[in-house]
PDB file of C-alpha atoms in Angstrom:
ATOM      1  CA  MET A   1      -7.641  -5.758  19.440  1.00  0.00           C
ATOM      2  CA  ILE A   2      -5.925  -9.006  20.389  1.00  0.00           C
ATOM      3  CA  HIS A   3      -2.652  -9.912  18.682  1.00  0.00           C
ATOM      4  CA  GLY A   4       0.570 -11.888  18.982  1.00  0.00           C
ATOM      5  CA  GLU A   5       0.830 -14.508  21.688  1.00  0.00           C
ATOM      6  CA  ASP A   6      -2.561 -13.477  23.132  1.00  0.00           C
ATOM      7  CA  ILE A   7      -4.299 -15.090  20.129  1.00  0.00           C
ATOM      8  CA  LYS A   8      -3.420 -18.428  21.730  1.00  0.00           C
ATOM      9  CA  GLN A   9      -6.110 -17.700  24.334  1.00  0.00           C
ATOM     10  CA  LEU A  10      -8.728 -17.837  21.561  1.00  0.00           C
ATOM     11  CA  ILE A  11      -7.680 -20.668  19.238  1.00  0.00           C
ATOM     12  CA  PRO A  12      -6.163 -24.099  19.899  1.00  0.00           C
ATOM     13  CA  GLN A  13      -3.810 -24.052  16.873  1.00  0.00           C
ATOM     14  CA  ARG A  14      -0.093 -23.469  17.321  1.00  0.00           C
ATOM     15  CA  PHE A  15       2.911 -22.928  15.042  1.00  0.00           C
ATOM     16  CA  PRO A  16       3.262 -23.906  12.241  1.00  0.00           C
ATOM     17  CA  LEU A  17      -0.512 -24.045  11.699  1.00  0.00           C
ATOM     18  CA  MET A  18      -1.537 -20.868  13.546  1.00  0.00           C
ATOM     19  CA  MET A  19      -3.176 -18.701  10.883  1.00  0.00           C
ATOM     20  CA  VAL A  20      -4.407 -15.622  12.796  1.00  0.00           C
ATOM     21  CA  ASP A  21      -2.127 -12.722  13.815  1.00  0.00           C
ATOM     22  CA  GLU A  22      -4.742 -10.209  14.989  1.00  0.00           C
ATOM     23  CA  PHE A  23      -8.348 -10.425  16.158  1.00  0.00           C
ATOM     24  CA  GLU A  24     -10.844  -7.596  16.572  1.00  0.00           C
ATOM     25  CA  PRO A  25     -14.343  -8.441  17.811  1.00  0.00           C
ATOM     26  CA  CYS A  26     -17.329  -6.455  16.545  1.00  0.00           C
ATOM     27  CA  ASP A  27     -20.138  -8.221  18.396  1.00  0.00           C
ATOM     28  CA  GLU A  28     -21.102 -11.802  19.344  1.00  0.00           C
ATOM     29  CA  ASN A  29     -21.616 -12.707  15.688  1.00  0.00           C
ATOM     30  CA  ALA A  30     -18.934 -10.741  13.842  1.00  0.00           C
ATOM     31  CA  ALA A  31     -15.204 -10.079  13.956  1.00  0.00           C
ATOM     32  CA  SER A  32     -12.219  -9.163  11.807  1.00  0.00           C
ATOM     33  CA  THR A  33      -8.886 -10.932  11.753  1.00  0.00           C
ATOM     34  CA  SER A  34      -5.626 -10.529   9.902  1.00  0.00           C
ATOM     35  CA  LEU A  35      -2.722 -12.693   8.846  1.00  0.00           C
ATOM     36  CA  THR A  36       0.548 -11.555   7.293  1.00  0.00           C
ATOM     37  CA  ILE A  37       1.937 -14.169   4.907  1.00  0.00           C
ATOM     38  CA  ARG A  38       5.483 -15.004   5.978  1.00  0.00           C
ATOM     39  CA  LYS A  39       8.044 -17.344   4.481  1.00  0.00           C
ATOM     40  CA  ASP A  40       7.469 -19.913   7.263  1.00  0.00           C
ATOM     41  CA  ASN A  41       3.716 -20.171   6.476  1.00  0.00           C
ATOM     42  CA  TYR A  42       2.759 -23.838   6.229  1.00  0.00           C
ATOM     43  CA  PHE A  43       0.569 -23.186   3.158  1.00  0.00           C
ATOM     44  CA  LEU A  44       3.121 -21.139   1.187  1.00  0.00           C
ATOM     45  CA  LEU A  45       3.738 -22.567  -2.278  1.00  0.00           C
ATOM     46  CA  PRO A  46       7.155 -22.562  -4.040  1.00  0.00           C
ATOM     47  CA  ASP A  47       6.080 -19.606  -6.218  1.00  0.00           C
ATOM     48  CA  GLY A  48       5.550 -17.384  -3.138  1.00  0.00           C
ATOM     49  CA  THR A  49       1.760 -17.577  -3.065  1.00  0.00           C
ATOM     50  CA  MET A  50      -0.438 -19.133  -0.397  1.00  0.00           C
ATOM     51  CA  SER A  51      -2.575 -22.072  -1.472  1.00  0.00           C
ATOM     52  CA  PRO A  52      -6.361 -21.590  -1.443  1.00  0.00           C
ATOM     53  CA  THR A  53      -6.443 -24.251   1.290  1.00  0.00           C
ATOM     54  CA  GLY A  54      -4.462 -21.829   3.452  1.00  0.00           C
ATOM     55  CA  VAL A  55      -7.078 -19.121   2.941  1.00  0.00           C
ATOM     56  CA  ILE A  56      -9.805 -21.581   3.961  1.00  0.00           C
ATOM     57  CA  GLU A  57      -7.806 -22.537   7.063  1.00  0.00           C
ATOM     58  CA  HIS A  58      -7.365 -18.845   7.907  1.00  0.00           C
ATOM     59  CA  MET A  59     -11.135 -18.335   7.537  1.00  0.00           C
ATOM     60  CA  ALA A  60     -11.858 -21.348   9.763  1.00  0.00           C
ATOM     61  CA  GLN A  61      -9.409 -20.167  12.437  1.00  0.00           C
ATOM     62  CA  SER A  62     -10.999 -16.719  12.272  1.00  0.00           C
ATOM     63  CA  CYS A  63     -14.314 -18.378  13.143  1.00  0.00           C
ATOM     64  CA  SER A  64     -12.571 -20.279  15.918  1.00  0.00           C
ATOM     65  CA  ALA A  65     -11.146 -17.030  17.291  1.00  0.00           C
ATOM     66  CA  LEU A  66     -14.618 -15.491  17.522  1.00  0.00           C
ATOM     67  CA  ALA A  67     -15.990 -18.610  19.226  1.00  0.00           C
ATOM     68  CA  GLY A  68     -13.019 -18.566  21.628  1.00  0.00           C
ATOM     69  CA  TYR A  69     -13.504 -14.876  22.369  1.00  0.00           C
ATOM     70  CA  ASN A  70     -17.199 -15.441  23.086  1.00  0.00           C
ATOM     71  CA  ALA A  71     -16.426 -18.419  25.360  1.00  0.00           C
ATOM     72  CA  ARG A  72     -13.721 -16.578  27.321  1.00  0.00           C
ATOM     73  CA  PHE A  73     -15.009 -13.023  27.535  1.00  0.00           C
ATOM     74  CA  ARG A  74     -18.681 -12.778  26.609  1.00  0.00           C
ATOM     75  CA  ARG A  75     -20.363 -15.763  28.172  1.00  0.00           C
ATOM     76  CA  SER A  76     -21.015 -16.080  31.883  1.00  0.00           C
ATOM     77  CA  GLU A  77     -19.039 -19.332  32.171  1.00  0.00           C
ATOM     78  CA  GLY A  78     -15.739 -17.640  31.221  1.00  0.00           C
ATOM     79  CA  SER A  79     -13.895 -20.690  29.881  1.00  0.00           C
ATOM     80  CA  ASP A  80     -10.128 -20.883  30.447  1.00  0.00           C
ATOM     81  CA  SER A  81      -9.418 -22.786  27.225  1.00  0.00           C
ATOM     82  CA  ALA A  82     -10.180 -22.206  23.572  1.00  0.00           C
ATOM     83  CA  PRO A  83     -13.019 -24.381  22.284  1.00  0.00           C
ATOM     84  CA  ILE A  84     -12.168 -26.982  19.657  1.00  0.00           C
ATOM     85  CA  GLY A  85     -13.937 -26.421  16.357  1.00  0.00           C
ATOM     86  CA  LEU A  86     -14.003 -28.811  13.438  1.00  0.00           C
ATOM     87  CA  LEU A  87     -14.526 -27.588   9.899  1.00  0.00           C
ATOM     88  CA  GLY A  88     -17.458 -29.634   8.636  1.00  0.00           C
ATOM     89  CA  GLU A  89     -18.165 -28.071   5.261  1.00  0.00           C
ATOM     90  CA  VAL A  90     -16.926 -25.380   2.906  1.00  0.00           C
ATOM     91  CA  LYS A  91     -19.572 -24.022   0.515  1.00  0.00           C
ATOM     92  CA  CYS A  92     -19.464 -21.432  -2.218  1.00  0.00           C
ATOM     93  CA  PHE A  93     -15.699 -20.879  -1.899  1.00  0.00           C
ATOM     94  CA  GLU A  94     -14.589 -18.331  -4.470  1.00  0.00           C
ATOM     95  CA  ASN A  95     -10.907 -17.524  -4.796  1.00  0.00           C
ATOM     96  CA  GLN A  96     -10.451 -14.370  -6.882  1.00  0.00           C
ATOM     97  CA  ARG A  97      -6.649 -14.450  -6.653  1.00  0.00           C
ATOM     98  CA  LEU A  98      -3.824 -16.018  -4.691  1.00  0.00           C
ATOM     99  CA  VAL A  99      -2.364 -14.172  -1.727  1.00  0.00           C
ATOM    100  CA  ARG A 100       1.359 -13.476  -1.984  1.00  0.00           C
ATOM    101  CA  LEU A 101       4.281 -13.578   0.426  1.00  0.00           C
ATOM    102  CA  GLY A 102       4.405 -10.370   2.467  1.00  0.00           C
ATOM    103  CA  GLU A 103       0.745  -9.467   1.981  1.00  0.00           C
ATOM    104  CA  GLN A 104      -1.651  -9.053   4.878  1.00  0.00           C
ATOM    105  CA  VAL A 105      -4.992 -10.824   4.556  1.00  0.00           C
ATOM    106  CA  ARG A 106      -7.889  -9.252   6.441  1.00  0.00           C
ATOM    107  CA  THR A 107     -10.910 -11.484   6.994  1.00  0.00           C
ATOM    108  CA  ASP A 108     -14.360 -10.424   8.124  1.00  0.00           C
ATOM    109  CA  ILE A 109     -16.488 -13.216   9.540  1.00  0.00           C
ATOM    110  CA  HIS A 110     -20.163 -13.319  10.426  1.00  0.00           C
ATOM    111  CA  PHE A 111     -21.966 -16.087  12.295  1.00  0.00           C
ATOM    112  CA  ASP A 112     -25.286 -16.370  10.471  1.00  0.00           C
ATOM    113  CA  LEU A 113     -26.836 -19.241  12.399  1.00  0.00           C
ATOM    114  CA  THR A 114     -25.942 -21.360  15.406  1.00  0.00           C
ATOM    115  CA  PHE A 115     -27.971 -24.433  16.218  1.00  0.00           C
ATOM    116  CA  GLY A 116     -26.639 -26.569  19.045  1.00  0.00           C
ATOM    117  CA  SER A 117     -22.975 -27.189  18.325  1.00  0.00           C
ATOM    118  CA  VAL A 118     -23.177 -26.217  14.630  1.00  0.00           C
ATOM    119  CA  THR A 119     -22.449 -22.704  13.355  1.00  0.00           C
ATOM    120  CA  ILE A 120     -22.898 -21.473   9.792  1.00  0.00           C
ATOM    121  CA  ALA A 121     -20.523 -18.604   9.045  1.00  0.00           C
ATOM    122  CA  ARG A 122     -19.712 -16.314   6.129  1.00  0.00           C
ATOM    123  CA  ALA A 123     -16.175 -15.124   5.486  1.00  0.00           C
ATOM    124  CA  GLU A 124     -14.694 -12.508   3.176  1.00  0.00           C
ATOM    125  CA  SER A 125     -10.931 -12.098   2.855  1.00  0.00           C
ATOM    126  CA  THR A 126      -9.314  -8.995   1.402  1.00  0.00           C
ATOM    127  CA  VAL A 127      -5.831  -7.649   0.694  1.00  0.00           C
ATOM    128  CA  ASP A 128      -5.610  -3.839   0.687  1.00  0.00           C
ATOM    129  CA  GLY A 129      -9.382  -3.650   0.190  1.00  0.00           C
ATOM    130  CA  GLU A 130      -9.409  -6.070  -2.773  1.00  0.00           C
ATOM    131  CA  VAL A 131     -11.589  -9.148  -2.212  1.00  0.00           C
ATOM    132  CA  VAL A 132      -9.404 -12.241  -2.658  1.00  0.00           C
ATOM    133  CA  ALA A 133     -11.770 -14.959  -1.375  1.00  0.00           C
ATOM    134  CA  THR A 134     -15.265 -15.552   0.005  1.00  0.00           C
ATOM    135  CA  SER A 135     -16.879 -18.621   1.493  1.00  0.00           C
ATOM    136  CA  GLN A 136     -19.561 -20.098   3.688  1.00  0.00           C
ATOM    137  CA  LEU A 137     -18.335 -22.463   6.421  1.00  0.00           C
ATOM    138  CA  LYS A 138     -20.054 -24.989   8.648  1.00  0.00           C
ATOM    139  CA  ILE A 139     -18.235 -25.361  11.968  1.00  0.00           C
ATOM    140  CA  PHE A 140     -18.891 -28.042  14.606  1.00  0.00           C
ATOM    141  CA  MET A 141     -17.886 -26.978  18.112  1.00  0.00           C
ATOM    142  CA  GLN A 142     -16.917 -29.681  20.595  1.00  0.00           C
ATOM    143  CA  SER A 143     -18.466 -29.179  24.004  1.00  0.00           C
TER     144      SER A 143
END
């Protein structure tokens, strides 16, 4: 498991927009991440919940973390920097409930298809085993 400052090896985002606390790879196409919602979270609303946009950003950064892990540790080229991914499309986003301050969101991601620089991914976010959001994402990776 990769956590804390070491996440910066996998994703290009930095505070206050860094939305992954822990990363655990499963294989080249799947991983789990987590994020604890703190009071300094950029997407925290005045009522103490995180906006759905924040959940989408967390999902996208989870995909970025898997791509970064693959680039640094699984591929023969062993890149020294995290690849830059651009969120191209969000499909079928379902938000069952808002995530609250202090809760830990766990997100499972799966890369379903990669064609050239485009990856289609599925994401499911849970809090204590309860599904809070699901989505399909299209990510464009800069080479």
